[in-house]
Short mmCIF file of C-alpha atoms in Angstrom, two decimals:
data_model
loop_
_atom_site.label_atom_id
_atom_site.label_comp_id
_atom_site.label_asym_id
_atom_site.label_seq_id
_atom_site.Cartn_x
_atom_site.Cartn_y
_atom_site.Cartn_z
CA MET A 1 24.54 26.63 -14.50
CA GLU A 2 21.50 28.10 -16.17
CA ARG A 3 21.15 24.33 -18.08
CA ILE A 4 21.73 22.88 -15.02
CA MET A 5 18.58 25.33 -12.95
CA MET A 6 16.36 24.62 -15.98
CA LEU A 7 17.21 20.90 -15.95
CA LEU A 8 16.53 21.04 -11.95
CA LEU A 9 12.93 22.88 -12.32
CA PHE A 10 11.96 21.04 -15.10
CA CYS A 11 12.17 17.85 -12.52
CA HIS A 12 10.85 19.37 -9.87
CA VAL A 13 7.20 19.88 -12.01
CA SER A 14 7.77 16.83 -13.83
CA SER A 15 7.84 14.82 -10.17
CA ALA A 16 4.87 17.11 -8.48
CA VAL A 17 2.55 15.85 -10.69
CA LYS A 18 2.54 12.26 -10.51
CA HIS A 19 1.00 11.03 -6.36
CA SER A 20 0.91 7.57 -4.74
CA LEU A 21 0.13 5.97 -2.18
CA LYS A 22 1.49 2.64 -1.03
CA MET A 23 0.27 0.10 1.66
CA PHE A 24 3.02 -2.27 3.29
CA TYR A 25 2.16 -4.73 5.04
CA THR A 26 4.29 -7.82 6.51
CA ALA A 27 3.95 -10.71 7.83
CA SER A 28 6.06 -13.36 10.16
CA SER A 29 6.06 -16.96 11.62
CA GLY A 30 8.12 -18.01 13.97
CA VAL A 31 10.83 -15.11 13.70
CA PRO A 32 12.08 -13.92 17.45
CA ASP A 33 11.07 -10.58 18.29
CA PHE A 34 8.67 -9.33 15.56
CA PRO A 35 5.45 -8.58 14.65
CA GLU A 36 2.90 -11.45 13.94
CA LEU A 37 2.18 -8.15 11.39
CA VAL A 38 3.51 -4.78 10.45
CA GLY A 39 1.46 -2.28 8.32
CA ALA A 40 2.03 1.40 7.00
CA ALA A 41 1.05 4.06 4.86
CA VAL A 42 2.85 5.95 2.31
CA VAL A 43 1.94 8.77 1.24
CA ASP A 44 3.66 10.57 -1.84
CA GLY A 45 7.33 8.57 -0.07
CA ILE A 46 5.73 10.00 3.48
CA LEU A 47 5.53 7.71 6.59
CA ALA A 48 1.25 8.47 7.40
CA ILE A 49 0.32 5.68 9.17
CA TYR A 50 2.10 2.73 11.56
CA CYS A 51 0.24 -0.26 12.54
CA ASP A 52 2.16 -3.33 14.94
CA THR A 53 0.17 -6.60 16.77
CA ASN A 54 3.32 -5.42 19.17
CA LYS A 55 1.57 -2.48 19.71
CA GLN A 56 -1.92 -3.16 19.06
CA ILE A 57 -2.68 0.83 17.95
CA VAL A 58 -2.79 2.49 14.29
CA GLU A 59 -0.54 5.14 14.64
CA PRO A 60 -0.75 8.72 12.59
CA LYS A 61 2.43 9.55 11.58
CA GLN A 62 1.60 13.41 10.32
CA ASP A 63 0.04 15.51 12.19
CA TRP A 64 -2.77 15.93 8.76
CA MET A 65 -3.20 11.53 9.49
CA ARG A 66 -4.05 12.47 12.63
CA LYS A 67 -6.36 14.88 11.99
CA ILE A 68 -8.15 12.52 9.41
CA PHE A 69 -8.97 10.12 12.82
CA GLU A 70 -10.33 12.62 14.79
CA ASN A 71 -12.66 13.99 12.18
CA ASP A 72 -13.44 10.61 10.67
CA PRO A 73 -13.27 8.07 13.62
CA GLN A 74 -14.97 5.94 10.76
CA HIS A 75 -11.11 5.86 8.69
CA LEU A 76 -9.78 5.45 12.06
CA LYS A 77 -11.82 2.11 12.52
CA LEU A 78 -11.37 0.68 9.43
CA TYR A 79 -7.23 0.93 9.77
CA ASN A 80 -7.99 -0.94 12.78
CA GLY A 81 -10.02 -3.82 11.27
CA ASP A 82 -7.52 -3.83 8.10
CA CYS A 83 -4.75 -4.02 10.45
CA PHE A 84 -5.76 -6.14 12.72
CA GLU A 85 -8.43 -8.37 11.73
CA TYR A 86 -8.35 -8.57 8.27
CA GLN A 87 -4.46 -8.53 6.98
CA PRO A 88 -3.58 -11.37 10.05
CA ASN A 89 -5.54 -13.02 8.69
CA LEU A 90 -5.66 -12.62 5.50
CA LEU A 91 -1.77 -13.18 5.31
CA LYS A 92 -2.01 -16.25 7.55
CA VAL A 93 -4.38 -18.22 5.38
CA LYS A 94 -1.73 -17.06 2.29
CA MET A 95 1.38 -18.19 4.23
CA TYR A 96 0.11 -21.41 5.30
CA SER A 97 -1.20 -22.19 1.67
CA LEU A 98 2.02 -21.19 0.20
CA LYS A 99 4.28 -24.08 3.00
CA GLN A 100 1.65 -25.86 1.34
CA HIS A 101 2.41 -26.02 -2.21
CA SER A 102 5.92 -24.45 -2.39
CA ASN A 103 6.78 -27.18 0.61
CA GLN A 104 9.44 -23.99 1.79
CA SER A 105 9.76 -22.90 4.90
CA VAL A 106 8.49 -19.43 4.68
CA HIS A 107 8.61 -17.26 7.71
CA ILE A 108 8.27 -13.17 6.22
CA LEU A 109 5.44 -12.89 3.69
CA GLN A 110 4.68 -9.43 1.78
CA ARG A 111 1.41 -7.71 0.68
CA MET A 112 2.56 -4.47 -1.51
CA HIS A 113 -0.65 -2.90 -2.81
CA GLY A 114 -1.42 0.98 -4.03
CA CYS A 115 -1.64 3.24 -6.91
CA GLU A 116 -0.12 6.52 -8.65
CA TRP A 117 -2.69 9.01 -9.80
CA ASP A 118 -1.83 12.33 -12.06
CA ASP A 119 -3.04 15.32 -10.56
CA GLU A 120 -2.79 16.77 -14.15
CA THR A 121 -4.01 14.05 -16.91
CA GLY A 122 -6.15 12.32 -14.21
CA GLU A 123 -4.76 9.20 -14.65
CA VAL A 124 -4.72 6.86 -12.83
CA ASN A 125 -2.25 3.34 -12.38
CA GLY A 126 -1.40 1.08 -9.43
CA PHE A 127 -0.19 -2.66 -8.49
CA GLY A 128 -0.58 -5.16 -6.24
CA GLN A 129 1.75 -7.89 -5.41
CA TYR A 130 3.55 -9.98 -2.76
CA GLY A 131 6.65 -11.57 -1.65
CA TYR A 132 8.27 -14.34 0.59
CA ASN A 133 11.17 -14.13 2.16
CA GLY A 134 12.65 -11.66 0.03
CA MET A 135 11.62 -12.76 -2.89
CA ASP A 136 9.09 -11.78 -5.30
CA PHE A 137 5.71 -13.60 -6.37
CA VAL A 138 3.28 -13.00 -7.70
CA SER A 139 1.98 -9.59 -8.70
CA PHE A 140 -1.44 -8.06 -10.74
CA ASP A 141 -1.05 -7.11 -13.88
CA LEU A 142 -3.94 -4.21 -14.22
CA LYS A 143 -4.30 -4.59 -17.69
CA THR A 144 -5.41 -8.68 -18.08
CA LEU A 145 -6.74 -8.96 -14.50
CA MET A 146 -4.61 -11.86 -13.43
CA TRP A 147 -1.41 -12.82 -11.11
CA ILE A 148 1.30 -13.13 -12.99
CA ALA A 149 4.47 -15.89 -10.98
CA PRO A 150 7.84 -14.41 -11.75
CA LYS A 151 9.09 -17.87 -10.86
CA PRO A 152 7.67 -21.37 -13.08
CA GLN A 153 7.89 -22.94 -9.73
CA ASP A 154 5.34 -20.32 -8.80
CA VAL A 155 2.67 -20.77 -10.91
CA THR A 156 0.56 -23.70 -9.08
CA THR A 157 -0.24 -21.06 -6.61
CA ASN A 158 -0.89 -18.26 -9.47
CA LEU A 159 -2.89 -19.70 -11.17
CA MET A 160 -5.27 -20.36 -8.34
CA GLN A 161 -4.82 -16.55 -6.81
CA ASP A 162 -6.12 -16.60 -10.65
CA ALA A 163 -9.14 -18.35 -9.56
CA LYS A 164 -10.03 -16.03 -7.25
CA LYS A 165 -12.82 -13.61 -9.19
CA THR A 166 -14.02 -12.12 -6.42
CA GLY A 167 -10.69 -10.87 -5.65
CA ILE A 168 -9.40 -10.05 -8.93
CA LYS A 169 -12.23 -7.70 -8.71
CA TYR A 170 -11.34 -6.32 -5.27
CA CYS A 171 -7.66 -5.69 -6.36
CA GLN A 172 -9.43 -3.92 -9.95
CA ASN A 173 -11.32 -1.84 -7.61
CA TYR A 174 -9.06 -0.68 -4.98
CA ILE A 175 -6.22 0.12 -7.72
CA THR A 176 -9.07 2.65 -9.92
CA HIS A 177 -11.55 3.58 -7.00
CA ILE A 178 -10.67 3.17 -3.60
CA CYS A 179 -6.77 4.08 -3.74
CA PRO A 180 -6.88 7.58 -5.46
CA GLU A 181 -10.03 8.09 -3.64
CA LEU A 182 -8.07 8.00 0.06
CA LEU A 183 -4.87 9.30 -2.15
CA LYS A 184 -6.84 12.80 -3.01
CA LYS A 185 -8.66 12.76 0.20
CA TYR A 186 -4.88 12.41 2.21
CA LEU A 187 -3.12 15.13 -0.26
CA ASP A 188 -6.06 17.57 0.67
CA TYR A 189 -6.15 17.41 4.46
CA GLY A 190 -1.83 17.53 3.98
CA ASN A 191 -1.64 20.37 1.93
CA SER A 192 -4.63 22.23 3.98
CA TRP A 193 -2.70 21.26 7.28
CA LEU A 194 0.74 22.23 5.68
CA GLN A 195 -0.19 25.77 4.35
CA LYS A 196 -2.00 26.65 7.39
CA SER A 197 1.47 26.01 9.63
CA GLY A 198 3.99 26.83 7.13
CA THR A 199 5.74 24.40 5.73
CA HIS A 200 6.42 22.76 2.47
CA ASP A 201 3.76 20.85 1.06
CA LEU A 202 2.46 17.14 -0.66
CA MET A 203 2.04 18.25 -4.36
#
């Protein structure tokens, strides 16, 4: 029993060191009763922000995220632009390109990116990837700074992605700088709020 308790304690401590921020965007085309775009921000596995093009509002799903938006209206403005302008336009273009090069009917295109931060070592890791119709499409390799296609038939689009150097620089910058800074900000707000309310923190 003591060994089990020690193991559980160890797992809790080790899992508490790393924190994550993950962004999910799902675009649809020709799918009945489904928004053109759905977006979500998830902090340490907790849904923090939700948006979709049907509602046309960015919804904070946690009290501490609502506080961030109240204290920093510019932050909310950025999410509004991301959810209702940038991401829908970006994914429309990519969906059209994918249809042209794969000769497939693409109804769902997903974009996922985020980072993981170790608050003891300061190490930062991250990911960026696309999937369509429930299948993996391309993923960003932070070490080689290249887009990698899991299947040979995706190589053409993979090379097109790799040729866009500005896109690669943005992905690298987002994963290594923007995302970790956002994550730290959310953790600071979240833990401060939860400590005031007397509930468990995010750490």
